XYZ file of C-alpha atoms in Angstrom:
473
model
C 11.837 16.776 -7.458
C 11.567 15.931 -11.141
C 13.151 12.761 -12.658
C 14.963 14.146 -15.665
C 15.860 10.677 -16.992
C 12.273 9.545 -16.845
C 11.144 12.562 -18.770
C 13.996 12.157 -21.313
C 13.476 8.474 -21.895
C 9.809 9.224 -22.648
C 10.527 12.049 -25.115
C 10.607 11.476 -28.843
C 14.446 11.844 -28.997
C 15.113 10.195 -25.791
C 13.006 7.081 -26.437
C 14.730 6.477 -29.717
C 18.240 6.834 -28.139
C 17.330 4.637 -25.173
C 16.028 1.980 -27.677
C 19.284 2.212 -29.709
C 21.518 1.885 -26.673
C 19.426 -0.659 -24.879
C 18.786 1.754 -21.900
C 15.773 1.232 -19.644
C 12.641 3.179 -20.427
C 10.616 3.493 -17.216
C 6.905 4.358 -17.906
C 5.342 7.377 -16.172
C 2.942 5.878 -13.652
C -0.720 6.546 -13.630
C -1.896 8.088 -10.353
C -5.161 9.372 -8.871
C -6.412 12.904 -9.356
C -5.771 14.720 -6.084
C -8.455 17.479 -6.233
C -12.205 17.312 -5.899
C -14.435 14.831 -4.289
C -16.063 14.003 -7.624
C -12.763 12.889 -8.871
C -11.685 10.936 -5.797
C -12.634 7.462 -7.229
C -10.478 8.049 -10.204
C -10.362 5.788 -13.133
C -11.037 2.099 -12.864
C -9.601 -0.650 -15.107
C -11.680 -0.784 -18.330
C -11.404 -4.538 -18.605
C -10.351 -7.455 -16.359
C -9.574 -11.007 -17.319
C -10.363 -13.578 -14.616
C -9.238 -17.128 -14.073
C -8.944 -19.720 -11.349
C -7.447 -23.082 -10.581
C -9.492 -26.059 -9.395
C -12.737 -25.054 -7.494
C -11.659 -21.338 -7.277
C -13.966 -20.438 -4.302
C -13.335 -16.712 -4.641
C -14.929 -16.321 -8.040
C -18.274 -15.316 -6.670
C -16.979 -12.719 -4.358
C -14.682 -11.265 -7.125
C -17.628 -11.059 -9.643
C -19.609 -9.178 -6.948
C -16.744 -6.719 -6.199
C -15.890 -6.076 -9.823
C -19.606 -5.186 -10.367
C -19.527 -2.712 -7.506
C -16.289 -1.269 -8.793
C -17.668 -0.928 -12.274
C -15.065 -3.217 -13.817
C -16.203 -5.318 -16.835
C -14.619 -8.665 -17.108
C -13.785 -11.677 -19.417
C -13.220 -15.282 -18.636
C -10.084 -17.123 -19.302
C -10.953 -20.174 -21.547
C -10.132 -22.664 -18.704
C -12.379 -20.939 -16.154
C -15.733 -22.448 -16.696
C -17.612 -20.862 -13.707
C -16.724 -17.288 -14.227
C -19.461 -16.424 -16.871
C -22.176 -17.609 -14.554
C -20.818 -15.658 -11.634
C -20.353 -12.490 -13.845
C -23.789 -12.799 -15.217
C -25.292 -13.123 -11.703
C -23.269 -10.003 -10.577
C -24.117 -7.938 -13.630
C -20.661 -7.632 -15.034
C -19.793 -8.272 -18.660
C -19.451 -11.817 -19.588
C -17.598 -13.662 -22.452
C -14.402 -15.383 -23.266
C -11.068 -13.754 -23.574
C -9.451 -14.288 -26.952
C -6.051 -12.753 -27.342
C -6.359 -12.953 -31.210
C -9.132 -10.279 -30.989
C -6.572 -7.656 -29.806
C -8.177 -6.994 -26.449
C -5.811 -5.241 -24.081
C -6.935 -5.941 -20.424
C -5.983 -3.485 -17.669
C -6.236 -6.265 -14.984
C -5.596 -10.001 -14.682
C -7.189 -11.797 -11.643
C -6.358 -15.411 -10.851
C -8.014 -17.327 -7.965
C -5.463 -19.871 -6.875
C -6.762 -20.410 -3.360
C -7.950 -23.913 -4.029
C -4.786 -25.144 -5.624
C -3.774 -28.131 -3.448
C -0.648 -29.495 -5.088
C 2.406 -28.341 -6.932
C 1.071 -30.124 -9.925
C -2.084 -28.087 -10.007
C -0.015 -24.925 -10.193
C 0.025 -25.567 -13.953
C -3.295 -23.694 -14.068
C -1.387 -20.630 -12.975
C 1.191 -21.118 -15.723
C -1.548 -21.624 -18.358
C -3.481 -18.543 -17.421
C -0.622 -16.151 -17.404
C 1.162 -17.659 -20.353
C -1.999 -16.882 -22.338
C -2.735 -13.468 -21.071
C 0.414 -11.501 -20.188
C 1.460 -10.475 -23.680
C -1.997 -8.668 -24.023
C -1.623 -6.373 -20.956
C -2.276 -2.641 -21.282
C 0.083 0.003 -19.831
C 0.160 0.309 -15.987
C -1.922 -2.847 -15.707
C -2.679 -4.739 -12.526
C -2.090 -8.397 -11.727
C -3.637 -10.009 -8.622
C -3.232 -13.578 -7.678
C -5.399 -14.777 -4.771
C -4.342 -17.566 -2.427
C -5.103 -19.344 0.890
C -2.739 -18.558 3.836
C -0.542 -21.550 3.787
C -1.053 -22.329 7.427
C -4.749 -22.725 6.849
C -4.295 -25.285 4.042
C -5.836 -28.740 4.780
C -2.720 -30.818 3.820
C 1.051 -30.391 3.750
C 0.815 -30.631 -0.079
C -1.740 -27.785 -0.306
C 0.319 -25.618 2.143
C 3.374 -26.189 -0.027
C 1.530 -25.153 -3.203
C 0.148 -22.028 -1.536
C 3.581 -20.938 -0.418
C 4.932 -21.359 -3.937
C 2.566 -18.461 -4.979
C 4.748 -15.888 -3.309
C 7.877 -16.771 -5.280
C 5.718 -16.861 -8.450
C 4.221 -13.411 -7.867
C 7.437 -11.735 -6.763
C 9.171 -13.053 -9.843
C 6.294 -12.356 -12.143
C 6.401 -8.648 -10.917
C 9.912 -8.400 -12.086
C 9.080 -9.555 -15.594
C 6.173 -7.149 -16.103
C 6.796 -3.993 -18.274
C 5.261 -0.662 -18.985
C 4.313 0.224 -15.458
C 2.394 -2.982 -14.591
C 2.443 -4.348 -11.093
C 1.715 -7.811 -9.541
C 0.486 -8.615 -6.006
C -0.448 -11.771 -4.003
C -3.567 -11.559 -1.675
C -3.707 -14.495 0.726
C -7.447 -14.541 1.717
C -8.512 -16.439 4.847
C -12.091 -18.111 4.491
C -13.489 -15.564 6.983
C -12.248 -12.644 4.769
C -14.131 -13.727 1.525
C -16.533 -10.928 2.168
C -13.820 -8.401 2.972
C -12.190 -7.911 -0.382
C -13.691 -4.547 -1.307
C -11.064 -1.976 -0.089
C -8.229 -4.119 -1.260
C -9.682 -4.434 -4.818
C -10.556 -0.738 -4.822
C -6.969 -0.071 -4.003
C -5.005 -2.615 -6.082
C -7.171 -2.279 -9.192
C -6.658 1.510 -9.386
C -3.814 4.061 -9.756
C -3.827 4.349 -5.901
C -1.438 1.441 -5.941
C 0.909 2.916 -8.516
C 4.156 2.237 -6.684
C 3.194 -0.858 -4.659
C 4.554 -3.991 -6.464
C 5.540 -7.559 -5.735
C 3.764 -7.583 -2.249
C 2.234 -10.492 -0.429
C -0.707 -9.300 1.665
C -2.854 -11.466 4.070
C -6.498 -10.714 4.707
C -7.781 -12.520 7.899
C -10.931 -12.506 9.888
C -12.030 -8.835 10.083
C -11.302 -7.128 13.423
C -14.726 -5.397 13.159
C -17.641 -6.374 11.043
C -18.944 -3.391 9.284
C -20.462 -3.077 5.774
C -18.065 -1.960 3.128
C -18.040 1.826 2.278
C -18.220 2.272 -1.417
C -18.615 6.106 -1.961
C -15.926 8.488 -2.961
C -15.347 9.753 0.615
C -14.978 6.637 2.783
C -13.551 8.534 5.741
C -16.354 11.155 5.880
C -17.215 12.006 9.528
C -13.977 10.540 10.828
C -11.009 12.116 12.559
C -7.453 11.345 11.714
C -4.189 12.313 13.345
C -1.101 12.566 11.220
C 2.215 13.341 12.797
C 5.022 15.061 10.949
C 2.398 16.635 8.713
C 4.044 19.936 7.759
C 5.582 18.814 4.659
C 6.774 15.883 2.417
C 5.152 12.500 2.956
C 3.295 13.666 6.066
C 1.703 16.536 4.147
C 0.646 14.130 1.348
C -0.862 11.718 3.890
C -2.983 14.572 5.390
C -4.066 15.626 2.047
C -5.177 12.172 0.821
C -7.028 11.448 4.132
C -8.807 14.918 3.844
C -9.676 14.077 0.257
C -11.327 10.893 1.488
C -13.401 12.929 3.903
C -11.533 12.845 7.316
C -11.005 15.924 9.546
C -7.254 15.744 9.757
C -5.450 16.826 12.970
C -2.064 17.794 11.539
C 0.810 17.552 14.157
C 4.409 18.593 13.918
C 7.219 20.296 15.822
C 6.779 23.954 17.006
C 9.442 25.183 14.678
C 7.264 24.051 11.713
C 4.056 25.861 12.948
C 3.753 28.190 10.014
C 3.678 25.567 7.263
C 1.811 23.257 9.531
C -1.010 25.720 10.019
C -0.973 26.423 6.296
C -1.452 22.675 5.656
C -4.232 22.379 8.150
C -5.971 25.432 6.983
C -5.913 24.288 3.332
C -7.445 20.941 4.349
C -9.909 22.468 6.749
C -8.426 20.498 9.512
C -6.742 21.510 12.715
C -3.057 22.123 13.568
C -1.200 21.030 16.703
C 2.407 22.189 17.113
C 3.863 19.598 19.523
C 7.012 17.734 19.927
C 5.848 14.114 19.974
C 8.958 13.023 21.981
C 8.390 15.675 24.611
C 7.329 14.567 28.184
C 3.832 16.314 27.761
C 3.146 15.154 24.137
C 0.416 12.724 25.045
C -1.376 15.036 27.344
C -1.175 17.914 24.810
C -2.601 15.681 22.132
C -5.345 14.362 24.358
C -6.396 17.843 25.214
C -6.521 18.898 21.598
C -8.595 15.826 20.666
C -11.023 16.549 23.614
C -11.987 19.697 21.528
C -11.627 18.361 18.053
C -12.579 14.738 18.378
C -14.770 14.420 21.483
C -16.314 11.189 20.151
C -12.839 9.656 19.681
C -10.197 9.072 17.086
C -10.597 6.862 13.940
C -7.102 7.113 12.290
C -3.739 7.612 13.724
C -0.788 7.795 11.392
C 2.762 7.686 13.006
C 4.693 9.453 10.282
C 7.059 11.772 12.210
C 10.607 10.687 11.963
C 14.220 11.880 11.838
C 17.508 10.499 10.538
C 20.942 11.222 12.060
C 23.140 9.111 9.804
C 26.694 8.138 10.804
C 28.628 4.918 10.831
C 28.277 3.339 14.233
C 31.844 4.192 15.448
C 31.277 7.901 14.568
C 27.720 8.027 15.941
C 27.174 9.922 19.167
C 24.929 8.561 21.923
C 22.628 11.555 21.355
C 22.157 10.646 17.665
C 21.351 7.072 18.569
C 18.871 8.042 21.358
C 17.058 10.667 19.493
C 16.353 8.482 16.374
C 15.058 5.595 18.322
C 12.955 7.781 20.587
C 11.277 9.918 17.918
C 10.785 7.110 15.399
C 9.473 4.354 17.683
C 9.508 5.365 21.383
C 7.048 8.221 20.769
C 4.577 6.296 18.726
C 4.390 3.542 21.427
C 3.866 6.197 24.157
C 1.118 7.815 22.219
C -0.534 4.421 21.559
C -0.500 3.539 25.135
C -1.950 7.113 26.189
C -4.718 7.021 23.569
C -5.746 3.492 24.499
C -5.770 4.187 28.213
C -7.911 7.254 27.638
C -10.264 5.424 25.463
C -9.712 7.799 22.632
C -9.258 5.101 19.966
C -12.535 3.975 18.813
C -13.734 0.507 17.746
C -12.890 0.018 14.088
C -10.082 2.553 14.305
C -6.819 2.254 12.352
C -3.224 2.718 13.507
C -0.637 2.971 10.717
C 3.180 3.241 11.265
C 5.639 4.497 8.614
C 8.589 2.069 8.592
C 11.195 1.876 5.757
C 12.888 -0.611 3.632
C 16.002 0.393 5.621
C 14.386 -1.457 8.467
C 14.081 -4.592 6.191
C 17.306 -4.523 4.186
C 19.578 -2.269 6.383
C 21.567 0.562 5.101
C 25.216 1.701 5.637
C 25.467 4.567 8.069
C 21.897 4.050 9.426
C 22.085 1.524 12.193
C 20.104 3.843 14.328
C 17.481 4.602 11.690
C 17.286 0.955 10.526
C 16.818 -0.240 14.065
C 14.060 2.284 14.642
C 12.232 1.320 11.456
C 12.608 -2.451 12.108
C 11.181 -1.645 15.514
C 8.144 -0.096 13.887
C 7.625 -3.340 12.083
C 8.004 -5.152 15.433
C 5.541 -2.804 16.981
C 2.837 -3.603 14.343
C 3.430 -7.334 14.596
C 3.413 -7.329 18.428
C 0.455 -5.101 18.925
C -1.867 -6.513 16.255
C -3.238 -9.411 18.358
C -3.659 -7.247 21.318
C -5.382 -4.464 19.458
C -7.702 -6.913 17.599
C -9.262 -7.789 20.955
C -10.390 -4.195 21.122
C -11.398 -4.225 17.391
C -8.565 -1.878 16.367
C -6.178 -2.682 13.406
C -2.491 -1.762 13.116
C -0.367 -1.917 10.024
C 2.709 -0.349 8.529
C 3.947 0.968 5.174
C 7.641 0.665 4.370
C 8.594 3.301 1.670
C 11.514 2.830 -0.628
C 13.021 5.693 -2.595
C 10.397 8.473 -2.453
C 10.991 11.763 -4.193
C 11.275 14.291 -1.244
C 13.484 17.154 0.016
C 15.569 14.563 1.831
C 16.262 12.413 -1.168
C 16.882 15.557 -3.364
C 19.975 16.163 -1.087
C 21.419 12.646 -1.713
C 24.466 12.661 -3.945
C 23.542 12.193 -7.583
C 24.943 8.693 -8.240
C 23.282 7.259 -5.121
C 20.073 9.115 -5.939
C 20.018 7.684 -9.403
C 20.772 4.176 -8.027
C 17.838 4.519 -5.647
C 15.529 5.474 -8.421
C 16.472 2.717 -10.799
C 16.992 -0.216 -8.442
C 13.317 -1.344 -8.549
C 11.065 -3.138 -10.933
C 9.346 0.147 -12.040
C 12.663 1.845 -12.658
C 11.817 5.100 -10.902
C 11.303 6.766 -7.526
C 7.951 7.038 -5.873
C 5.980 10.129 -4.948
C 4.835 11.003 -1.485
C 1.242 10.476 -2.711
C 2.022 6.741 -3.249
C 2.678 6.376 0.370
C -0.298 8.453 1.361
C -2.673 6.380 -0.921
C -1.389 3.065 0.680
C -2.052 4.539 4.102
C -5.592 5.526 3.088
C -6.351 2.034 1.865
C -5.191 0.625 5.309
C -7.268 3.348 6.951
C -10.474 2.477 4.930
C -13.429 1.447 7.219
C -13.749 -1.819 5.026
C -10.089 -2.761 5.739
C -10.613 -4.496 8.942
C -9.295 -7.793 7.577
C -5.812 -6.214 7.251
C -3.827 -6.116 10.477
C -0.238 -6.867 11.415
C 0.712 -6.217 7.755
C 3.778 -4.369 6.547
C 3.246 -3.117 2.958
C 6.297 -1.900 1.012
C 5.848 1.187 -1.097
C 8.918 0.795 -3.146
C 8.128 -0.201 -6.803
C 9.571 -3.636 -5.769
C 12.961 -2.463 -4.721
C 15.803 -4.931 -5.452
C 16.981 -4.342 -1.671
C 15.563 -6.515 0.982
C 12.803 -9.104 0.882
C-alpha cells in the first residue's frame, strides 16, 4: 500500500508546503535491489569516517571488514591509530575535514575501551564534529563492550551509557539516517562481517535505535562474502503465501537458499505460485494441526535429506478484542498458532536431528509483544512469548551449535495494516524516528542477516524492525 503523504511531502509542491507549515518530511528510504544475483550485494557506503575512544581495540577488525566490503574510510582527527590500520587493510586513509565538504555515508565509533563516564567525552567530540556532514540515509554505528564483561564497575557504567546515547542520537538524525549500538564480546572480534554487511547497507533501512550483542560464535566458520551467502542451504518459511512471509521467502531465495514455503491449505494456490517463482517447494500444512510436524518432516526427507539450515517461524494470526469481549477460542487459537506451534516444530525437528550444526531459527515477534496494544492481550501475549522462547532456547541450542533470534516488526505496510482505520494507520506510520511505515522486505532483510552463515555470534537477540517506534523500549 502506498504512503500518499510520503510521496506528497517529497514532491515539489508538497515539500514547499511542508516546509512552510513546519510539517514533517520523511525521506524515502534506500533499499536493496530485489532482482538478480548480480545486484544482490547492492550499493555500499561510498565513504565512512571512523573514530575511537581510548585504546579502541576494534579498529583493526573494522579496517579489515571495511576493506572486504569495499568501503573507503577517513579517520577522525582524534583517532591516531586508524590510518595505520586502514593502510594495512588496503582501505583509503586520510583525515576527515568537514570544511572540505565531504559527506560521509557512515560514521563508525569504537567505544569498547571507554572505562569511565569522563572518557565518554570522546564520543561527544567525534559525533559533534561529524554529524552535520552526514549524507542522506546514512548509517551510524557505535561499538561497545557488553557491560557485564567490563573489568570495573566504572567501565560497566560507561558501557551501559552507550545505549541511552545511541537511542537518543537515533531520534536526532534526519534524512533517513539510522543509528545502532553493537556490543561486541572479545570472542566476537572476528565475527563482525555479517553485521557490518547488514548495517552499512540498505538492507537495514528500517532498523533504527537498536542495541545488539555479538557474543562468542555458536559455530566457528569462515565468513561468507559472496552475493549468495545461503547458496546450497535449505530454508523453511511458514506463512509464506503472502505479505511478510512471501517477502522473507523471496529474500532468502535471492541469497541462494532453496526455500520450502509453508502455509495453510486454503492458501495453496498463491503458495504454489510463490514457491514456483522462487524455484522452491510448497507445503500446504496447518502448522497448528496434530500432524504438522510429521508432515513437515516427511516433506523435508525429500527436499532436504541432508538437513535444514534456516527455520523462520513467520505464520501468525490476530483475533483482536478487548479481553472482556474475547472468546476462549480467540484466546487459544492466537496463542497456539503464534507460539505453541513454533515450539512444537522446534522440538520435532531437533528430536529428528533435522536442524544441522550452524543452522538458524528466527521467530517473528512484534512490538505489540514489547509495548502492548489495546484489544490485543492474546496477540501481545503470544508475541512476548516468542521473545521468551528465543531467550529461553538460546543457551540450550548453542550447545548444539544452533542460533535462535527474533525480529519484532512495528508498523509494516501490508494488507492487514491497509485495513486499519485511517487515523490509526497514519499514527502508526508517523510515530517513529523515520516518520514512515516499513515494508515487508525490511523484515525479510533483517531475517536474512540473522540467517547468514557468518552470524553465529548472534543468538538470543530480539531486533526491532520499526524505524525506532516511539512505542515500547
